[in-house]
CSV table of C-alpha atoms and ligand atoms in Angstrom, one decimal:
chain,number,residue,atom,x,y,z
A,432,UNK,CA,6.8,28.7,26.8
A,433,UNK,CA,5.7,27.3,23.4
A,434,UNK,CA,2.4,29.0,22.2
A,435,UNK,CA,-0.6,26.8,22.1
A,436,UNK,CA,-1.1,26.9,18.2
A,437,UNK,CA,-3.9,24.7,16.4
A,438,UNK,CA,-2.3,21.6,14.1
A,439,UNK,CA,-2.1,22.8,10.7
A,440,UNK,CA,-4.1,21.2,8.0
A,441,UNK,CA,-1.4,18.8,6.2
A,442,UNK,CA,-2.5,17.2,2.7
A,443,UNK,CA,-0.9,15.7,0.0
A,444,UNK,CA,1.0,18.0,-2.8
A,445,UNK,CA,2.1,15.7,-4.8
A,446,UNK,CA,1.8,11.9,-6.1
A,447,UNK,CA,4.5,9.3,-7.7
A,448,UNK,CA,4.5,6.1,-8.7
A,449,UNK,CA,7.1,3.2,-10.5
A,450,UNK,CA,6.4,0.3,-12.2
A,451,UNK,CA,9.2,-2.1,-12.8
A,452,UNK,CA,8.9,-2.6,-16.5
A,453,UNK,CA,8.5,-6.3,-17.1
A,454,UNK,CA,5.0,-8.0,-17.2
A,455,UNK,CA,4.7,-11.3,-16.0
A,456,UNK,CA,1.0,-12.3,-17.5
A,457,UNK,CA,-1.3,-15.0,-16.4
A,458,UNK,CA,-0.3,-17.0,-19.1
A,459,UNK,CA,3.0,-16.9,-17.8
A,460,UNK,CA,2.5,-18.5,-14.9
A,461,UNK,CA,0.6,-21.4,-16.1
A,462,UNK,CA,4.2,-22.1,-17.5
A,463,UNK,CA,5.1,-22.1,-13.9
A,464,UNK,CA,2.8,-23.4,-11.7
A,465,UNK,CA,-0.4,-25.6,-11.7
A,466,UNK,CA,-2.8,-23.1,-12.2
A,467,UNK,CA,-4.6,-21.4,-15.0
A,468,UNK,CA,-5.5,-17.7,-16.1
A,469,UNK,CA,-9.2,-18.4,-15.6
A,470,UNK,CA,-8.6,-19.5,-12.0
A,471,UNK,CA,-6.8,-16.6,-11.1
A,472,UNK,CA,-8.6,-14.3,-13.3
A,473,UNK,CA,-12.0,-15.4,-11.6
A,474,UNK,CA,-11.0,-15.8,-8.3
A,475,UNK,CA,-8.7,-13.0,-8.3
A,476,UNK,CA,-9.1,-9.9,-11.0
A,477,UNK,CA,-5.8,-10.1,-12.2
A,478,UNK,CA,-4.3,-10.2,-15.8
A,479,UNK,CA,-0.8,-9.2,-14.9
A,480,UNK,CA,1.6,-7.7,-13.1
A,481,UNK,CA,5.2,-6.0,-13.0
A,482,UNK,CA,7.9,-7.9,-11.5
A,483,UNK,CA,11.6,-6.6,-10.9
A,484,UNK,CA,14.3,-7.5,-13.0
A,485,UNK,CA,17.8,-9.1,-11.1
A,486,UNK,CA,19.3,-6.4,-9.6
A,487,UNK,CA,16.4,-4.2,-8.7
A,488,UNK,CA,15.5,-3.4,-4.8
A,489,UNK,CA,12.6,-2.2,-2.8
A,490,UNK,CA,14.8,1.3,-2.5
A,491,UNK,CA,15.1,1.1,-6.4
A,492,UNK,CA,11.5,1.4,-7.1
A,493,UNK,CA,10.9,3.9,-4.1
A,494,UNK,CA,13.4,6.4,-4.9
A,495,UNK,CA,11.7,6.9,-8.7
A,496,UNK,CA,8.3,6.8,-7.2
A,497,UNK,CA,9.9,9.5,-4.7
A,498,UNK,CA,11.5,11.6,-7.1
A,499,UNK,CA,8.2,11.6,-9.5
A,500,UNK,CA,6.1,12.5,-6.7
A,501,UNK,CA,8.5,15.9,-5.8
A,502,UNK,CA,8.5,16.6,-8.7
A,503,UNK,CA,5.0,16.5,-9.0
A,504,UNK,CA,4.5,18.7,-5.2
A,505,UNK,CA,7.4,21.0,-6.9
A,506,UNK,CA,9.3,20.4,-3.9
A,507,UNK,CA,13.5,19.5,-4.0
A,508,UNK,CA,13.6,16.1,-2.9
A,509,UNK,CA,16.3,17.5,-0.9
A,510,UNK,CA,14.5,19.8,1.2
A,511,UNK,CA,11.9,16.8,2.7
A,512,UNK,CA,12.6,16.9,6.2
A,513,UNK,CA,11.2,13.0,7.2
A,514,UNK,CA,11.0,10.0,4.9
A,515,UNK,CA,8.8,7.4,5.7
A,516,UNK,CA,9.2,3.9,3.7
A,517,UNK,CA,6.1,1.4,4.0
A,518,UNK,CA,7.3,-2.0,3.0
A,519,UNK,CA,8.3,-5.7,4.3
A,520,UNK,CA,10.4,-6.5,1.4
A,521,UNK,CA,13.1,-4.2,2.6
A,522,UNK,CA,16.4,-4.2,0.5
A,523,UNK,CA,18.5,-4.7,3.8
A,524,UNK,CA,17.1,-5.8,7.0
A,525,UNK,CA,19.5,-3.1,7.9
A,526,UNK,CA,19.9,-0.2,7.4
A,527,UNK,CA,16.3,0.9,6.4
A,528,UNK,CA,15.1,1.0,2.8
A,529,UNK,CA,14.3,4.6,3.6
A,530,UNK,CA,17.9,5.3,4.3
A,531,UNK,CA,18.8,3.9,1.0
A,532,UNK,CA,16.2,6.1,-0.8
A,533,UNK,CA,17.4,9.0,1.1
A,534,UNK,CA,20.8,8.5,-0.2
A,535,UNK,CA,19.9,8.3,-4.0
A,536,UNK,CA,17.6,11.5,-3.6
A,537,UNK,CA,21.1,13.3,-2.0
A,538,UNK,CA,19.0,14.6,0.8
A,539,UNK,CA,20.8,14.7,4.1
A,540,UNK,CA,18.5,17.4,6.0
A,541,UNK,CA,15.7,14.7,6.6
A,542,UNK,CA,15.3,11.7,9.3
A,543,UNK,CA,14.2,8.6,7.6
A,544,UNK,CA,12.8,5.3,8.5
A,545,UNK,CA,11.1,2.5,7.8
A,546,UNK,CA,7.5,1.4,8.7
A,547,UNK,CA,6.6,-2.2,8.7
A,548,UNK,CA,2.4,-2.9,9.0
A,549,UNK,CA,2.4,-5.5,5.6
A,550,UNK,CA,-0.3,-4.1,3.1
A,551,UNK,CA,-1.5,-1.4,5.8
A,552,UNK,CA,2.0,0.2,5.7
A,553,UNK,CA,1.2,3.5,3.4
A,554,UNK,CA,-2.2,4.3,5.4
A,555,UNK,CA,-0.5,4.2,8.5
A,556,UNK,CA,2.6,6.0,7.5
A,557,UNK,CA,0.4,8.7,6.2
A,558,UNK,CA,-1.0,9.3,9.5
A,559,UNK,CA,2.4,8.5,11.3
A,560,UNK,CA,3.6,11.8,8.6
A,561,UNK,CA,0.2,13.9,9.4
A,562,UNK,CA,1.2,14.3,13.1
A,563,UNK,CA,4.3,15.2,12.5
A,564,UNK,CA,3.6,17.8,10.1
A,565,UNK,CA,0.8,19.1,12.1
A,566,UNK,CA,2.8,20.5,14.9
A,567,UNK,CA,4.3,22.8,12.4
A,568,UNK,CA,8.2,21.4,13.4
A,569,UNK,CA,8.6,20.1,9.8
A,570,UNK,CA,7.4,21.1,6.6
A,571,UNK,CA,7.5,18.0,3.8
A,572,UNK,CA,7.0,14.5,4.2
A,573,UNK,CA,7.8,11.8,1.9
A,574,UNK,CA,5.6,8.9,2.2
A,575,UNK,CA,6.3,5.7,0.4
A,576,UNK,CA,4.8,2.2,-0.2
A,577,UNK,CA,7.2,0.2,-1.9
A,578,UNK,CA,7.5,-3.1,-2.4
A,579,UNK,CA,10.1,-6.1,-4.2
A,580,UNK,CA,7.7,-8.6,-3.0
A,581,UNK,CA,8.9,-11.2,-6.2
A,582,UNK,CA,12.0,-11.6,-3.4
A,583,UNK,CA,10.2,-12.9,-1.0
A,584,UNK,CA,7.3,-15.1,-2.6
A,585,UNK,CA,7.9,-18.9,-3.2
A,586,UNK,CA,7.5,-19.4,-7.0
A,587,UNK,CA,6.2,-23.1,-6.6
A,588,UNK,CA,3.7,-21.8,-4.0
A,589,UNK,CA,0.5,-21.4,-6.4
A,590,UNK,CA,-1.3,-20.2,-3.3
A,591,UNK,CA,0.6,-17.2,-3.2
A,592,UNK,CA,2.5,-16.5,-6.4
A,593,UNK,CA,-0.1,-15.7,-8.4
A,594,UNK,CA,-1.8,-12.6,-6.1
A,595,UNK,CA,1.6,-10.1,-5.5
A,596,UNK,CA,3.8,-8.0,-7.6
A,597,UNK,CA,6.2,-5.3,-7.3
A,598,UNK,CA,6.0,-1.5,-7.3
A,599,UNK,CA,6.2,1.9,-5.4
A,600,UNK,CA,4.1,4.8,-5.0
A,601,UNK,CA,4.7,8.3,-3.1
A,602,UNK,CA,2.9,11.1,-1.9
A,603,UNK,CA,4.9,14.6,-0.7
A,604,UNK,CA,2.8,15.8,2.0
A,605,UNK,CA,2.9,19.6,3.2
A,606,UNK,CA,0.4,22.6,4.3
A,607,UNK,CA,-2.5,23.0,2.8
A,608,UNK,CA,-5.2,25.3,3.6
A,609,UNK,CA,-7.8,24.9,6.4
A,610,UNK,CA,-10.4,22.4,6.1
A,611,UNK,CA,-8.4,20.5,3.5
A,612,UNK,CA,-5.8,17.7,3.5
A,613,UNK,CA,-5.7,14.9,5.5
A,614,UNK,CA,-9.1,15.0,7.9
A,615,UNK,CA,-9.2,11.5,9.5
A,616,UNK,CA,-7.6,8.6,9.9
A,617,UNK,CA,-8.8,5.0,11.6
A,618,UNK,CA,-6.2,1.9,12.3
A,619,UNK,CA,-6.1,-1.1,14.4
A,620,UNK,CA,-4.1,-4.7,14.6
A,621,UNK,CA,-4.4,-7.8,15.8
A,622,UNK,CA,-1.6,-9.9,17.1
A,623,UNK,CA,-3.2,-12.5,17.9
A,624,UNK,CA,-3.0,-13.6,14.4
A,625,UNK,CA,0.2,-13.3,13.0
A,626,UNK,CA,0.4,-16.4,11.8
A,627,UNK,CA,-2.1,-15.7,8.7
A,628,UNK,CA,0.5,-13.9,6.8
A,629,UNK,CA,3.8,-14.7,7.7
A,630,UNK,CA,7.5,-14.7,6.4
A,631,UNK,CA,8.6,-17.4,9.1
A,632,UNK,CA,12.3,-18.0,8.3
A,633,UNK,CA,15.4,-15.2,8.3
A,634,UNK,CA,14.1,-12.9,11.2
A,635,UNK,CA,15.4,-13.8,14.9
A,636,UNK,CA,13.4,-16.7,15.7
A,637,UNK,CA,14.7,-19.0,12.7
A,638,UNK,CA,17.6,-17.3,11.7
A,639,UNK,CA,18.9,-18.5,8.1
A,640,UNK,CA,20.2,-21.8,8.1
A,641,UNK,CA,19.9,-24.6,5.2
A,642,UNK,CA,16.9,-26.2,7.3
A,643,UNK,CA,15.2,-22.5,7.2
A,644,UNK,CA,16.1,-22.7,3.1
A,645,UNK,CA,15.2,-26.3,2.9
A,646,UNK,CA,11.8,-25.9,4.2
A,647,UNK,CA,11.0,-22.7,2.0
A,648,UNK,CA,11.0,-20.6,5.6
A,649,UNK,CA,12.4,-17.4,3.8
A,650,UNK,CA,9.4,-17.1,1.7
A,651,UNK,CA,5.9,-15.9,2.7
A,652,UNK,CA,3.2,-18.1,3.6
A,653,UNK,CA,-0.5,-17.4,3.7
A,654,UNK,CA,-3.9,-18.9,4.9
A,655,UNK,CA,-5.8,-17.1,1.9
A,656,UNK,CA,-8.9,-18.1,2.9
A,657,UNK,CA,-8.8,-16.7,6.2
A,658,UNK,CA,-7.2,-13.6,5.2
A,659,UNK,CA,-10.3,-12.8,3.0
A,660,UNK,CA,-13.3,-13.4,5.3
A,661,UNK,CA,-11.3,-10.9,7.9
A,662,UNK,CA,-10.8,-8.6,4.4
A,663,UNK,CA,-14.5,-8.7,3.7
A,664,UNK,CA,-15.7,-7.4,7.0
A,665,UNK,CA,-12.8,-4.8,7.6
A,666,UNK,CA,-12.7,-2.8,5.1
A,667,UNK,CA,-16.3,-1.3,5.2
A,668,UNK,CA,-15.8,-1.2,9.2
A,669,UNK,CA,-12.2,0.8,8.5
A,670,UNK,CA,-14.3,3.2,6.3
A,671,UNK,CA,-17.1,3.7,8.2
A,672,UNK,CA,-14.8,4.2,11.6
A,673,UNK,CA,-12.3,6.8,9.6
A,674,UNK,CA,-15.7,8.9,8.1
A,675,UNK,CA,-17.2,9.4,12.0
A,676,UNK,CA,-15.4,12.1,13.1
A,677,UNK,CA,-15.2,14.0,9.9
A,678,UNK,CA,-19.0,14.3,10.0
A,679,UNK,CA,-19.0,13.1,6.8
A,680,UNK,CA,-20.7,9.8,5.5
A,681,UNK,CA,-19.9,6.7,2.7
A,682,UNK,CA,-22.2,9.1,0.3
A,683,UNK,CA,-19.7,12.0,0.2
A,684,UNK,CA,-17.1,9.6,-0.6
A,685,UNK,CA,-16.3,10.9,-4.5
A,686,UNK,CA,-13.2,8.0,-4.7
A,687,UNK,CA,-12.5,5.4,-2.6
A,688,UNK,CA,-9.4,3.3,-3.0
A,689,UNK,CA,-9.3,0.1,-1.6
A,690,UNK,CA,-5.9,-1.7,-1.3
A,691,UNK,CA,-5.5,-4.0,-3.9
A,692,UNK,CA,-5.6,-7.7,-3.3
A,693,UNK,CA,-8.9,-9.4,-4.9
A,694,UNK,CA,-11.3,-7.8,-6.9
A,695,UNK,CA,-14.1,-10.1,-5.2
A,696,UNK,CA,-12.7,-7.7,-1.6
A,697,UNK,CA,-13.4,-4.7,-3.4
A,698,UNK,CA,-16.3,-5.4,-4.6
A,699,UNK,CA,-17.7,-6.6,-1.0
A,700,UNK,CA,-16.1,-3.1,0.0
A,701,UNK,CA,-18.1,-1.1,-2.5
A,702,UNK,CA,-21.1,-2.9,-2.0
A,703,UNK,CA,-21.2,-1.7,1.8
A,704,UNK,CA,-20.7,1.5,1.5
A,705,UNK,CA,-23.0,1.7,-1.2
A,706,UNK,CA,-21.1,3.4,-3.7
A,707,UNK,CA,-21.6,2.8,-7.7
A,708,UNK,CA,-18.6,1.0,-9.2
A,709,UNK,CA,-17.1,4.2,-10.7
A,710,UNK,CA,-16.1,5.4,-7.7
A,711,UNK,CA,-13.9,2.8,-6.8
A,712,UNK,CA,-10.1,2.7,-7.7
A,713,UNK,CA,-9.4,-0.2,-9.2
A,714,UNK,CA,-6.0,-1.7,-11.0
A,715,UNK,CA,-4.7,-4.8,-9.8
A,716,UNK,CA,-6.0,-6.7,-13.3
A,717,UNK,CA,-2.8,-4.6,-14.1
A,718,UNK,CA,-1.0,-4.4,-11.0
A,719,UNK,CA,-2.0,-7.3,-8.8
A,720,UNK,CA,-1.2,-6.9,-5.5
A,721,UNK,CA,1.9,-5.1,-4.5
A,722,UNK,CA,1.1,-4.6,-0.7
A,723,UNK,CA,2.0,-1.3,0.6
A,724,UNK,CA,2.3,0.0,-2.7
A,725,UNK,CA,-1.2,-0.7,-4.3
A,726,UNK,CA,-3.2,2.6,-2.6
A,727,UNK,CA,-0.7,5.1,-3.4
A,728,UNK,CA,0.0,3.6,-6.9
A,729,UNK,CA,-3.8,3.8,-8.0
A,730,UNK,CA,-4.2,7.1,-6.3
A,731,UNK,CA,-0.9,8.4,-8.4
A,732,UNK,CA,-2.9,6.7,-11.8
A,733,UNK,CA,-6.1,8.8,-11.0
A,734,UNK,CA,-4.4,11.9,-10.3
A,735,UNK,CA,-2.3,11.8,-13.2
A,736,UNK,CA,-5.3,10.8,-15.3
A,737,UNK,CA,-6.9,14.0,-14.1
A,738,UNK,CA,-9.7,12.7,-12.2
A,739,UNK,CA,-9.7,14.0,-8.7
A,740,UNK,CA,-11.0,17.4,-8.7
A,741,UNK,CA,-10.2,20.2,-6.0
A,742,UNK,CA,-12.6,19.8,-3.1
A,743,UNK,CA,-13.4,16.0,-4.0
A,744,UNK,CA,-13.4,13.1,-0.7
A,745,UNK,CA,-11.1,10.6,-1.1
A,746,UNK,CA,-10.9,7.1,1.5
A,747,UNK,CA,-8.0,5.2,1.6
A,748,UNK,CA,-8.3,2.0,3.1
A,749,UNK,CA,-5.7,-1.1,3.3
A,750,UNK,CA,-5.2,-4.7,5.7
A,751,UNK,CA,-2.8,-7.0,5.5
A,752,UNK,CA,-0.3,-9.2,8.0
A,753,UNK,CA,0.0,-8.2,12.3
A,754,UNK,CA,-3.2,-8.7,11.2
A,755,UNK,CA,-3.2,-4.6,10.3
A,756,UNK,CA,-5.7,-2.6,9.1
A,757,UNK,CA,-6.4,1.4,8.4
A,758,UNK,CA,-7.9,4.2,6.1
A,759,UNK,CA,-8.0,8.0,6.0
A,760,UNK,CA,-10.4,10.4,4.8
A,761,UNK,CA,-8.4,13.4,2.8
A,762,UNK,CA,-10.5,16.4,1.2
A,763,UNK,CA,-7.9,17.3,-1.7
B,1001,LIG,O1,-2.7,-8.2,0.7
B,1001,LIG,C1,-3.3,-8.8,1.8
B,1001,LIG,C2,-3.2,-10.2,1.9
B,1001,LIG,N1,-3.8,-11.1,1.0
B,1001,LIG,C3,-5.1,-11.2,0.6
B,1001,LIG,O2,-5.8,-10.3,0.7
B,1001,LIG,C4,-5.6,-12.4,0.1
B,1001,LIG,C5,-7.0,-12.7,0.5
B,1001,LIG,N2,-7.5,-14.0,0.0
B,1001,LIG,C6,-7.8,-14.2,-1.3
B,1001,LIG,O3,-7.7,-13.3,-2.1
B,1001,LIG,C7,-8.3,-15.5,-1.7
B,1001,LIG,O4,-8.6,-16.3,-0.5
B,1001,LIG,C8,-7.4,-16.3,-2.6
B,1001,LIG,C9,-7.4,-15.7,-4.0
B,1001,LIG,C10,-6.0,-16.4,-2.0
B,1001,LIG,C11,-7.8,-17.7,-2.8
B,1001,LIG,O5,-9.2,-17.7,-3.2
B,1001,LIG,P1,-10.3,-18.7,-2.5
B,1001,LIG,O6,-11.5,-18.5,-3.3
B,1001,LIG,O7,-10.3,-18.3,-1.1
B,1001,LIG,O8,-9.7,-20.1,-2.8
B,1001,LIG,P2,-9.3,-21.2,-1.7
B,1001,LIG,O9,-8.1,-20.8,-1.0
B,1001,LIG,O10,-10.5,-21.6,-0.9
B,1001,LIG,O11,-9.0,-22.4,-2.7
B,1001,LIG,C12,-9.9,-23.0,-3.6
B,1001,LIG,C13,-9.3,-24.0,-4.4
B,1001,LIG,C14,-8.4,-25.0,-3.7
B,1001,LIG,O12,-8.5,-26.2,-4.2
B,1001,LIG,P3,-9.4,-27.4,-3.5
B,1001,LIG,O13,-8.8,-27.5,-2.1
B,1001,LIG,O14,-10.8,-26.8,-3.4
B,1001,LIG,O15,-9.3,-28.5,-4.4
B,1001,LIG,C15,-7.0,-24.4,-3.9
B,1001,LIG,O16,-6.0,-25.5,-3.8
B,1001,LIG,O17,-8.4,-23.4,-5.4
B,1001,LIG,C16,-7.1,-24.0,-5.4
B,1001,LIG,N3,-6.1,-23.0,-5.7
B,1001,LIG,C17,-5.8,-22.8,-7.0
B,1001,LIG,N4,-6.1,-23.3,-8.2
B,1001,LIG,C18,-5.6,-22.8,-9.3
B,1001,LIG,C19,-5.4,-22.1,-4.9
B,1001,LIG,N5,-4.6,-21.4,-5.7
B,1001,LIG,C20,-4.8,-21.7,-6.9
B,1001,LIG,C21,-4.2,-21.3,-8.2
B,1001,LIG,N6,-4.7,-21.9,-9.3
B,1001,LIG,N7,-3.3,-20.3,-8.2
């Protein structure tokens, strides 16, 4: 019979993140669309943001990220034993972005896939990893967010075009001591509203056809508006819901990063959980939105910059399309 042994306490041991190098500024797209760098400035937060180069996939960007944040944990990137890759912007439909990233590591001891919850995709992979690792079978997880989302937006689309970006971020997660790591987690979804986010054309309903191309179906679409008075409210709830069975409340929250999508969200955010505004990741002026990716990117940036101290409470929360939502609470 298997002994009856307590999950282990699972955190993160190390962070990684990739930027594709070229900036595609405000200014830029006034060039490109009818918009202007006040609008999106005021009504979004963002300056710029780092957009793939031809040639450059999803896996691209997730295999650095994944190789900086090994190196980081000290792990081999060939001894992780499960890969998880957060993204909708997948290189292939199939085989899995996280296959491909497994390949360019040269690991072939792990079992990789992909998991698909829009901007919620690194929170809930993280807890997906946690559960695994807590039953002691396997010892290192990489988690990814990574997205190529310049594939899939419609650059006449001013709507859209001006909020998302490309870029990955990783976390190895492994044992930790007890009362550390990874300490809550809180997710839900709402398919009754798919429709708010949506790529509509190339999956099996419309499958690629010229009418799909013709009427712009392989790009995503997005009722903005919508999607931000469901942001407002969630995020504080996903916090609040994550913290209650920690014992812990918003005021021992030392760092809470917010997924990235408009500055007037995080703001909201911060304001309900009544934390002062330096304690609130924030880089999509530099980032802008790059779904999956933006929690573990900032986190990465804050890390590296030698902020987050040893005992310190850090919330992750994210939403995006399903309609998805999630955070988790991590002492680090
Ligand atoms: O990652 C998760 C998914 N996404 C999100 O979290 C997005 C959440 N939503 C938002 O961030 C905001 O709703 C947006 C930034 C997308 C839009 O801001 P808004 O304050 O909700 O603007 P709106 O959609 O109500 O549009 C206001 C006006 C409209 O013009 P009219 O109809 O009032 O004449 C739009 O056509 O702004 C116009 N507009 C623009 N103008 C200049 C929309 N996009 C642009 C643009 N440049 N890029």
């Amino acid at each position: 019979m298997v002994p009856n042994r307590r999950p282990r306490a699972i955190g993160i041991l190390g962070t990684g993140s990739h930027l594709p190098p070229r900036v595609l500024t405000n200014h830029d797209l006034e060039q490109m669309v009818d918009t202007t760098d006040e609008w999106i400035r005021s009504r979004t937060g963002i300056v710029e943001r780092h957009i793939v180069d031809d040639g450059v996939a999803c896996s691209d960007l997730a295999a650095e990220a994944g190789r900086r944040a090994c190196e980081a944990a000290g792990v081999d990137p060939r001894d992780i034993d499960l890969i998880i890759c957060a993204t909708f912007t997948p290189d292939t439909i199939c085989p899995s972005t996280a296959c491909h990233v497994q390949g360019k590591l040269g690991n072939s001891r792990a079992f990789a896939f992909d998991l698909e919850a829009a901007c919620s995709g690194f929170v809930y992979s993280l807890s997906v990893a946690w559960h695994f690792l807590e039953t002691g079978r396997y010892r290192h997880a990489l988690v990814i967010g990574s997205e190529a989302m310049s594939r899939f937006i419609d650059w006449e689309d001013r709507n859209t075009c001006v909020l998302f970006a490309d870029g990955a971020g990783a976390v190895v997660l492994g044992e930790v001591e007890e009362g550390r790591g990874i300490l809550s987690e809180h997710m839900g979804s709402d398919g009754s509203q798919t429709d708010l986010i949506i790529i509509p054309g190339c999956g099996s309903r419309k499958p690629a056809s010229p009418a799909v191309l013709e009427g712009r179906e392989q790009y995503l679409k997005m009722l903005g508006n919508e999607v931000f008075k469901f942001a407002v409210r969630i995020v504080g709830e996903a916090v609040e819901k994550a913290l209650e069975p920690t014992g812990l409340t918003q005021d021992d929250i030392d760092w809470l990063i917010p997924h990235q999508a408009n500055i007037r969200i995080i703001e909201a955010a911060g304001k309900r959980l009544n934390l002062p505004r330096e304690r609130v990741v924030v880089n999509l002026d530099r980032c802008g939105n790059t779904s999956a990716a933006t929690v573990p990117i900032a986190l990465d940036e804050i890390v590296r910059e030698g902020k987050v101290k040893e005992g310190d409470i850090l919330a992750f929360v994210a939403f995006g399309g399903g309609l998805t939502w999630g955070a988790n609470i991590i002492r680090w």
